[in-house]
Coordinates of C-alpha atoms and ligand atoms in Angstrom, one line a residue:
M626 CA 278.8 77.2 123.0
S627 CA 279.2 74.0 121.1
K628 CA 282.6 73.1 119.1
V629 CA 283.4 72.2 115.5
D630 CA 283.9 68.6 114.8
V631 CA 286.4 67.8 112.1
L632 CA 286.5 64.8 109.6
L633 CA 289.6 64.7 107.5
G634 CA 291.6 62.3 105.5
L635 CA 294.9 61.0 107.0
Q636 CA 296.7 59.7 103.8
W637 CA 297.0 61.0 100.3
G638 CA 293.2 61.7 99.9
D639 CA 290.2 59.4 98.7
E640 CA 289.9 57.7 102.1
G641 CA 286.0 57.9 101.7
K642 CA 285.4 61.1 103.5
G643 CA 282.3 61.9 101.4
K644 CA 280.6 58.7 102.4
I645 CA 281.4 59.1 106.1
V646 CA 280.3 62.8 106.1
D647 CA 277.0 61.6 104.7
V648 CA 276.7 59.0 107.3
L649 CA 277.5 61.4 110.2
T650 CA 275.3 64.4 109.0
P651 CA 272.2 63.2 110.7
H652 CA 274.0 64.2 114.0
Y653 CA 274.9 67.5 113.0
D654 CA 273.3 71.0 112.0
V655 CA 276.0 72.5 109.7
I656 CA 278.3 70.8 107.5
A657 CA 281.1 73.0 106.3
R658 CA 283.9 72.5 103.7
F659 CA 287.0 74.5 104.9
Q660 CA 289.8 74.0 102.0
G661 CA 290.5 72.6 98.7
G662 CA 288.1 72.9 95.7
P663 CA 287.3 71.1 92.5
N664 CA 290.4 68.8 92.8
A665 CA 288.3 67.0 95.6
G666 CA 286.0 64.2 94.4
H667 CA 283.9 62.8 97.2
T668 CA 281.7 59.7 96.4
L669 CA 278.5 58.9 98.0
E670 CA 276.3 55.8 97.5
F671 CA 272.8 55.1 98.7
N672 CA 269.5 53.4 97.3
G673 CA 271.8 51.9 94.7
I674 CA 272.7 55.7 93.1
K675 CA 276.2 57.0 93.2
H676 CA 276.9 60.8 93.4
V677 CA 280.3 62.3 93.4
L678 CA 280.5 66.0 94.8
H679 CA 283.6 68.2 94.2
I680 CA 282.9 71.7 96.0
I681 CA 279.7 71.1 97.4
P682 CA 279.8 69.7 101.2
S683 CA 278.6 66.1 101.5
G684 CA 275.8 66.9 104.0
I685 CA 273.7 68.2 101.0
F686 CA 271.5 65.0 100.7
H687 CA 269.9 65.8 103.9
K688 CA 267.5 68.5 103.3
D689 CA 267.1 69.6 106.8
K690 CA 270.9 70.4 107.3
L691 CA 272.8 73.4 106.2
N692 CA 276.0 73.3 104.1
V693 CA 278.4 76.0 104.1
I694 CA 281.4 76.4 101.6
G695 CA 284.0 78.3 103.8
N696 CA 286.3 81.2 102.8
G697 CA 289.3 78.6 102.5
V698 CA 287.8 76.9 99.5
L699 CA 288.1 77.6 96.0
I700 CA 285.0 77.8 93.6
E701 CA 285.1 77.4 90.0
P702 CA 281.8 78.5 88.9
A703 CA 281.2 76.4 85.9
I704 CA 281.9 73.1 87.8
F705 CA 279.8 74.5 90.6
N706 CA 277.0 75.1 88.3
D707 CA 277.4 71.6 86.6
E708 CA 277.5 70.1 90.4
V709 CA 274.1 72.0 91.1
E710 CA 272.6 70.7 87.9
A711 CA 273.6 67.2 88.7
L712 CA 271.8 67.6 92.0
R713 CA 268.8 69.1 90.5
Q714 CA 268.6 66.1 88.2
K715 CA 268.5 63.9 91.1
N716 CA 265.8 66.1 92.7
V717 CA 268.1 67.5 95.2
E718 CA 267.7 71.6 95.4
P719 CA 270.6 73.0 97.1
I720 CA 269.6 76.8 96.8
D721 CA 268.1 76.9 100.4
N722 CA 270.6 74.8 102.4
L723 CA 273.9 75.7 100.9
F724 CA 275.7 79.1 101.9
I725 CA 278.7 80.2 100.4
S726 CA 281.5 82.4 101.9
K727 CA 281.9 85.8 100.1
K728 CA 285.6 85.4 101.0
A729 CA 286.0 82.1 98.9
H730 CA 288.5 82.8 96.1
L731 CA 287.4 82.1 92.5
I732 CA 289.1 79.8 89.9
L733 CA 289.1 81.6 86.5
P734 CA 289.3 79.6 83.3
S735 CA 292.9 81.3 83.1
H736 CA 293.9 79.6 86.3
R737 CA 293.3 76.4 84.7
L738 CA 295.4 77.3 81.9
L739 CA 298.2 78.4 84.1
D740 CA 297.8 74.9 86.0
A741 CA 298.5 73.3 82.6
A742 CA 301.4 75.6 81.5
N743 CA 303.0 74.9 85.0
E744 CA 302.7 71.3 84.9
Q745 CA 304.2 71.3 81.3
A746 CA 306.9 73.4 82.3
K747 CA 308.0 71.0 85.1
G748 CA 308.4 68.3 82.4
N749 CA 309.3 65.1 84.2
A750 CA 309.1 66.6 87.6
K751 CA 305.3 67.3 87.1
I752 CA 303.0 66.9 90.2
G753 CA 300.1 65.0 88.5
S754 CA 297.8 67.8 89.3
T755 CA 294.2 67.6 88.7
L756 CA 294.4 70.6 86.5
K757 CA 291.5 72.3 88.0
G758 CA 293.5 75.5 88.8
I759 CA 294.0 75.0 92.4
G760 CA 297.8 76.0 92.7
P761 CA 297.4 79.1 90.7
A762 CA 294.3 80.3 92.4
Y763 CA 295.7 79.8 95.8
T764 CA 299.0 81.5 94.4
D765 CA 296.8 84.7 93.4
K766 CA 295.1 84.6 96.9
I767 CA 298.6 84.6 98.8
A768 CA 299.9 87.2 96.3
R769 CA 296.8 89.3 97.1
T770 CA 295.6 89.4 93.5
G771 CA 292.8 86.9 93.8
I772 CA 289.2 87.6 92.9
R773 CA 286.7 86.6 95.6
V774 CA 283.1 85.4 95.5
G775 CA 281.8 88.5 96.9
D776 CA 283.6 90.4 94.1
I777 CA 281.0 88.9 91.5
L778 CA 278.5 91.5 93.0
E779 CA 280.7 94.5 92.5
F780 CA 280.4 96.9 89.5
D781 CA 284.3 96.5 88.5
F782 CA 284.4 92.7 88.5
R783 CA 284.7 92.6 84.9
E784 CA 287.6 94.7 85.0
K785 CA 289.4 92.8 87.8
Y786 CA 288.7 89.6 85.8
Q787 CA 290.3 91.0 82.7
L788 CA 293.3 92.3 84.2
L789 CA 293.9 89.1 86.1
K790 CA 293.3 87.0 82.9
F791 CA 295.6 89.1 80.9
Q792 CA 298.4 88.5 83.4
H793 CA 297.8 84.8 83.5
I794 CA 298.0 84.5 79.5
Q795 CA 301.3 86.6 79.8
I796 CA 302.9 84.0 82.3
A797 CA 301.7 81.1 80.2
K798 CA 303.2 82.5 77.1
M799 CA 306.4 83.2 79.1
L800 CA 306.4 79.3 80.1
K801 CA 306.1 78.6 76.2
F802 CA 302.7 77.3 76.6
D803 CA 300.5 77.0 73.6
V804 CA 297.5 79.1 74.8
D805 CA 295.8 78.7 71.5
S806 CA 295.7 75.1 71.6
F807 CA 294.7 74.8 75.3
R808 CA 291.4 73.2 75.7
I809 CA 289.1 72.5 78.8
G810 CA 287.1 69.5 77.8
D811 CA 286.9 70.3 74.0
L812 CA 286.4 74.2 74.7
T813 CA 288.9 76.8 74.0
L814 CA 289.6 79.3 76.6
D815 CA 287.5 81.8 75.3
Q816 CA 284.6 79.4 74.7
Y817 CA 285.0 78.1 78.3
E818 CA 285.0 81.6 79.4
V819 CA 281.3 82.0 78.2
K820 CA 280.3 79.0 80.1
W821 CA 282.1 80.3 83.2
M822 CA 280.4 83.7 82.9
E823 CA 277.1 82.2 82.5
A824 CA 277.7 80.1 85.6
L825 CA 278.3 83.2 87.8
E826 CA 274.3 83.6 87.4
T827 CA 273.8 80.4 89.2
L828 CA 276.4 81.5 91.9
R829 CA 274.8 85.0 92.4
K830 CA 271.5 83.3 93.3
F831 CA 272.9 81.4 96.3
N832 CA 273.2 82.9 99.8
L833 CA 276.6 84.5 99.6
I834 CA 277.5 85.5 103.2
N835 CA 280.1 86.2 105.8
S836 CA 280.3 82.6 106.9
E837 CA 282.7 83.3 109.9
Y838 CA 280.0 85.2 111.5
F839 CA 277.3 82.6 110.5
I840 CA 279.3 79.6 111.8
N841 CA 280.3 81.4 115.1
Q842 CA 276.6 82.2 115.7
C843 CA 275.7 78.5 115.1
L844 CA 278.2 77.6 117.6
K845 CA 276.8 80.0 120.2
D846 CA 273.5 78.8 119.7
G847 CA 274.6 75.5 120.5
K848 CA 274.1 74.0 116.8
K849 CA 276.6 71.1 116.0
V850 CA 279.0 71.8 113.1
L851 CA 281.1 69.3 111.2
A852 CA 283.9 70.5 109.0
E853 CA 284.8 68.4 106.1
G854 CA 288.2 68.0 104.9
A855 CA 289.4 67.4 101.2
Q856 CA 292.5 65.8 100.2
G857 CA 294.6 64.1 102.9
S858 CA 297.2 65.0 105.6
M859 CA 300.0 63.7 103.2
L860 CA 299.0 66.3 100.6
D861 CA 299.2 69.2 102.9
I862 CA 301.1 72.2 101.7
D863 CA 303.3 72.4 104.8
F864 CA 303.6 68.7 106.0
G865 CA 302.8 66.6 102.8
S866 CA 305.5 65.3 100.4
Y867 CA 306.3 68.8 99.1
P868 CA 306.3 69.8 96.2
F869 CA 304.0 66.8 95.5
V870 CA 301.2 68.1 97.5
T871 CA 298.2 70.2 97.0
S872 CA 298.3 73.9 97.6
S873 CA 296.1 74.3 100.8
S874 CA 296.2 73.2 104.6
T875 CA 294.5 69.9 104.6
I876 CA 295.0 69.3 108.3
T877 CA 292.9 70.6 111.4
A878 CA 294.8 73.8 111.6
G879 CA 293.2 74.5 108.1
V880 CA 289.6 74.3 109.7
C881 CA 290.5 77.6 111.7
S882 CA 291.7 79.8 108.9
G883 CA 289.4 77.8 106.4
L884 CA 286.1 78.7 108.5
G885 CA 287.0 81.5 110.8
V886 CA 286.9 79.6 114.0
A887 CA 289.1 79.8 117.0
P888 CA 291.5 76.8 117.6
S889 CA 289.6 76.6 121.2
S890 CA 286.4 75.9 119.1
I891 CA 287.7 72.7 117.7
G892 CA 286.1 69.6 119.4
R893 CA 286.6 66.1 118.1
V894 CA 288.8 65.2 115.2
M895 CA 287.9 62.1 113.3
G896 CA 290.7 60.9 111.0
I897 CA 289.9 58.7 108.0
T898 CA 292.1 55.9 106.7
K899 CA 291.8 53.2 104.3
A900 CA 292.9 49.9 105.5
Y901 CA 295.3 50.0 102.9
C902 CA 296.8 52.9 101.1
T903 CA 296.5 54.7 97.8
R904 CA 297.8 57.8 95.9
V905 CA 296.9 59.3 92.8
G906 CA 299.4 61.7 90.9
A907 CA 303.3 61.8 91.5
G908 CA 305.5 61.8 94.6
P909 CA 306.8 59.5 97.2
F910 CA 304.7 56.4 98.3
P911 CA 306.8 53.9 100.2
T912 CA 304.4 51.2 100.5
E913 CA 303.3 51.2 96.9
L914 CA 302.9 47.6 95.3
F915 CA 303.9 47.4 91.7
D916 CA 302.9 43.4 91.7
S917 CA 299.7 41.6 91.3
T918 CA 298.4 42.4 94.9
G919 CA 298.7 46.1 94.0
R920 CA 296.5 45.6 90.9
T921 CA 294.1 43.5 92.8
L922 CA 293.8 46.3 95.2
C923 CA 293.1 48.7 92.5
E924 CA 290.7 46.4 90.9
I925 CA 288.6 45.3 93.8
G926 CA 288.8 48.8 95.4
H927 CA 287.7 50.6 92.2
E928 CA 290.8 52.7 92.7
Y929 CA 290.1 55.3 90.1
G930 CA 290.1 58.8 90.7
A931 CA 286.5 60.3 91.1
T932 CA 287.7 63.7 89.7
T933 CA 290.1 62.7 87.0
G934 CA 289.3 59.1 86.5
R935 CA 293.0 58.2 86.7
S936 CA 294.0 54.9 88.3
R937 CA 295.2 55.5 91.7
R938 CA 298.4 53.7 93.0
C939 CA 298.0 51.1 95.6
G940 CA 299.9 49.7 98.5
W941 CA 299.9 48.6 102.2
I942 CA 298.9 50.7 105.1
D943 CA 301.8 52.9 106.1
M944 CA 302.0 53.5 109.8
P945 CA 304.8 56.2 110.0
A946 CA 302.5 58.2 107.7
L947 CA 299.5 57.4 109.8
Q948 CA 301.2 58.4 113.0
Y949 CA 302.5 61.6 111.6
A950 CA 299.0 62.4 110.4
C951 CA 297.5 61.6 113.8
M952 CA 299.9 63.9 115.3
L953 CA 299.5 66.8 113.0
N954 CA 295.7 66.7 113.2
G955 CA 295.4 65.6 117.0
V956 CA 293.1 62.9 115.9
T957 CA 290.7 61.9 118.6
D958 CA 288.9 59.2 116.7
L959 CA 289.9 57.0 113.9
I960 CA 287.4 55.7 110.9
V961 CA 288.8 52.8 108.9
T962 CA 287.4 52.2 105.2
K963 CA 287.5 49.5 102.8
P964 CA 289.1 46.4 104.6
D965 CA 286.4 44.5 102.6
V966 CA 288.5 45.1 99.4
M967 CA 291.2 42.6 101.2
D968 CA 288.3 39.9 102.1
D969 CA 290.1 37.4 99.6
F970 CA 293.7 38.0 100.9
D971 CA 295.6 35.3 102.5
E972 CA 298.0 37.8 104.1
V973 CA 297.6 41.5 104.7
K974 CA 300.8 43.4 105.5
M975 CA 301.4 46.7 107.5
C976 CA 304.3 49.0 107.3
V977 CA 305.7 49.7 110.6
S978 CA 308.8 51.7 109.9
Y979 CA 311.2 52.8 107.3
T980 CA 314.7 51.8 106.7
I981 CA 316.6 54.7 105.1
N982 CA 320.4 54.7 104.2
G983 CA 320.7 51.6 106.4
K984 CA 319.0 53.3 109.4
E985 CA 315.3 52.3 110.8
T986 CA 313.0 55.1 111.6
Q987 CA 309.4 56.0 112.0
E988 CA 309.8 59.5 111.2
I989 CA 308.9 61.0 107.7
P990 CA 312.0 62.3 106.4
F991 CA 312.7 65.9 104.9
E992 CA 314.2 64.3 102.0
F993 CA 310.9 62.0 101.6
N994 CA 311.3 62.6 97.7
E995 CA 314.9 61.9 97.2
V996 CA 316.0 59.1 99.4
E997 CA 315.1 55.4 98.7
I998 CA 312.8 54.1 101.5
H999 CA 312.6 50.6 102.5
P1000 CA 309.3 49.7 104.2
N1001 CA 309.5 47.3 107.0
L1002 CA 306.5 45.1 106.9
I1003 CA 304.7 42.9 109.4
S1004 CA 302.3 40.6 108.2
F1005 CA 298.7 39.4 109.5
E1006 CA 296.7 36.4 108.4
G1007 CA 293.8 37.1 106.0
W1008 CA 290.3 37.1 107.4
K1009 CA 289.0 35.3 104.4
Q1010 CA 285.4 36.4 105.1
H1011 CA 282.9 38.7 103.5
L1012 CA 282.7 41.7 105.6
N1013 CA 279.5 43.0 104.3
Q1014 CA 277.6 40.3 106.3
A1015 CA 278.5 41.9 109.5
T1016 CA 276.1 44.2 111.0
K1017 CA 277.9 45.3 114.2
Y1018 CA 281.8 45.9 114.9
A1019 CA 281.6 42.8 117.4
E1020 CA 280.7 40.7 114.3
L1021 CA 283.9 41.5 112.4
P1022 CA 286.2 38.6 112.1
E1023 CA 288.7 38.1 115.0
K1024 CA 291.5 38.3 112.4
L1025 CA 290.7 41.8 111.3
R1026 CA 290.1 43.0 114.7
K1027 CA 293.5 42.0 115.4
Y1028 CA 294.6 44.1 112.6
L1029 CA 292.6 47.1 113.8
Q1030 CA 294.0 46.6 117.1
E1031 CA 297.5 47.0 116.0
I1032 CA 296.5 50.3 114.1
E1033 CA 295.0 51.7 117.5
H1034 CA 298.0 50.5 119.2
R1035 CA 300.5 52.2 116.8
T1036 CA 298.7 55.5 116.6
G1037 CA 297.3 55.4 120.1
V1038 CA 293.9 56.5 118.8
N1039 CA 290.8 54.5 119.1
I1040 CA 288.8 53.4 116.0
M1041 CA 285.2 54.5 116.1
A1042 CA 283.9 53.0 112.9
V1043 CA 284.8 50.8 110.3
S1044 CA 283.1 51.0 106.8
V1045 CA 282.7 47.6 104.8
S1046 CA 281.1 48.8 101.5
P1047 CA 280.4 51.8 99.5
D1048 CA 277.0 52.1 100.7
R1049 CA 275.8 54.6 103.3
K1050 CA 274.2 51.7 105.3
D1051 CA 277.5 49.8 105.8
V1052 CA 279.3 51.7 108.5
L1053 CA 279.9 49.7 111.7
F1054 CA 280.3 52.0 114.9
K1055 CA 282.2 50.5 117.8
Ligands
GDP1123 P1 286.8 60.7 99.3 O1 287.5 61.8 98.3 O2 287.7 60.7 100.5 O3 285.5 61.2 99.6 O4 286.7 59.4 98.7 P2 286.5 59.0 97.2 O5 285.0 59.1 97.0 O6 287.3 59.7 96.1 O7 287.0 57.5 97.0 C1 286.6 56.7 98.1 C2 285.9 55.4 96.9 O8 285.6 54.3 97.9 C3 284.5 55.8 96.5 O9 284.4 55.0 95.4 C4 283.7 55.0 97.6 O10 282.2 54.8 97.1 C5 284.5 54.0 98.0 N1 284.2 53.5 99.3 C6 284.1 54.3 100.5 N2 283.9 53.4 101.7 C7 284.1 52.1 101.1 C8 284.1 51.1 101.9 O11 284.2 50.8 103.1 N3 284.3 49.8 101.1 C9 284.4 50.0 99.6 N4 284.6 48.6 99.1 N5 284.4 51.1 99.0 C10 284.3 52.2 99.8
IMO1124 P1 289.8 64.2 97.7 O1 289.3 65.5 98.3 C1 293.5 62.4 95.9 C2 296.5 65.2 94.3 C3 296.7 65.3 92.8 C4 298.0 65.5 92.7 C5 298.2 66.7 93.8 C6 297.8 68.1 93.5 O2 289.0 63.5 96.7 O3 290.5 63.3 98.6 P2 296.0 69.6 92.7 O4 294.8 69.2 91.7 O5 295.6 69.9 94.1 O6 297.0 70.6 92.1 O7 296.8 68.2 92.7 O8 297.2 66.2 94.9 N1 295.0 65.4 94.7 C7 294.3 64.3 95.2 N2 294.3 63.1 95.4 N3 292.3 63.1 96.4 C8 292.1 64.3 96.3 O9 290.9 64.9 96.8 C9 293.0 65.0 95.6 N4 293.1 66.3 95.3 C10 294.4 66.5 94.9 O10 296.2 63.9 92.2 O11 298.8 64.5 92.9
MG1125 MG1 288.2 61.6 96.1

């Protein structure tokens, strides 16, 4: 009986999960997404080409590997269809090596309407959602009113759809949202619905399965399964900076409910962190830099959202947040990405604690959003060397290794690999 290894983000998302899953895929038989939906944007680069995946697992470029979209994921058929088309244009045919859980919930066009209505109703307190319908679709799941992938095969699908859509429009109107002016891209709700309905045809052609049986059988057969996370631990619905979070369990616990595997089936937990920190959307970010250093991180790191194109907020690495994420996830191995973005820095800083109301702490406070947090920083000398010249971990500059050792020391977790460019080939395993 083998175990499910897990790979997930330890910060506010965009740590480089897609790239690392792609790099690790040769070591696995099955890659399975367990939560989130098209709010995710996972970038992979190889042979000079860049690919962005939203719903499809990042193992899809390896023909001989199976990919599973688990029950915990949300599927928006029109986005899924676009993603499949984009793969086909790159001569990647996913129909045979992508299985989809019948229990995964659907995002309806009217969930996207509600997402926009909710954000508008929040005014200044808006979350900065990707507006892909994530919150409203998970709300329907928990309220037991959602529609699942398996339902598209049933005779009463249209009826269920119409009823739910009607309810959504009523709620949007109650929120004083202008439904008629609402657009997805440049399409009205009704126009987008046509595209969405057509896309169901694509979805119906895929292997729609009870993926919990499939994955557990794989484990029984000794196959190696990698669970791919989306978002990051600090966006987790329970432990993130609520309410500035996403609507799913982004931590290891989410793997069990999002794929249907027992806690005792979890093997290694690989946690990814950038060598600095980013966040897109609203919410607390104690180490955020508002100066030229922050802008340099954004420019050199190309910190623009893979899903929305918004510029990401940037700052120094936040050890209290990282320690928290390692604790919640039971991280066994760390992967650090993007130190190369700081190659030209004279100095690199690390937040090791917070001062809140005059008291120093390493704990993420309940009042994370309300209190003023002063980050206590320690400083490291910059390595001033181009990291993409290193071919092995041991060749990394001494000054960077000192910085990495400090991360290991403060989290109590070993670093298994460091990534030094967007390309698949530039991952140095220790
Ligand atoms: P994900 O959501 O965690 O998969 O991450 P994203 O794809 O949203 O964002 C990560 C960005 O950093 C992408 O543009 C990647 O191509 C890029 N990237 C990943 N690893 C590295 C790295 O080690 N160095 C640099 N410079 N870029 C990287
Ligand atoms: P990946 O998988 C970064 C953020 C949004 C917003 C909040 C809620 O690429 O790391 P939602 O659309 O879920 O209602 O948005 O969460 N967010 C992400 N930030 N990376 C992501 O995914 C994200 N998915 C959601 O910006 O602040
Ligand atoms: Mg991303």
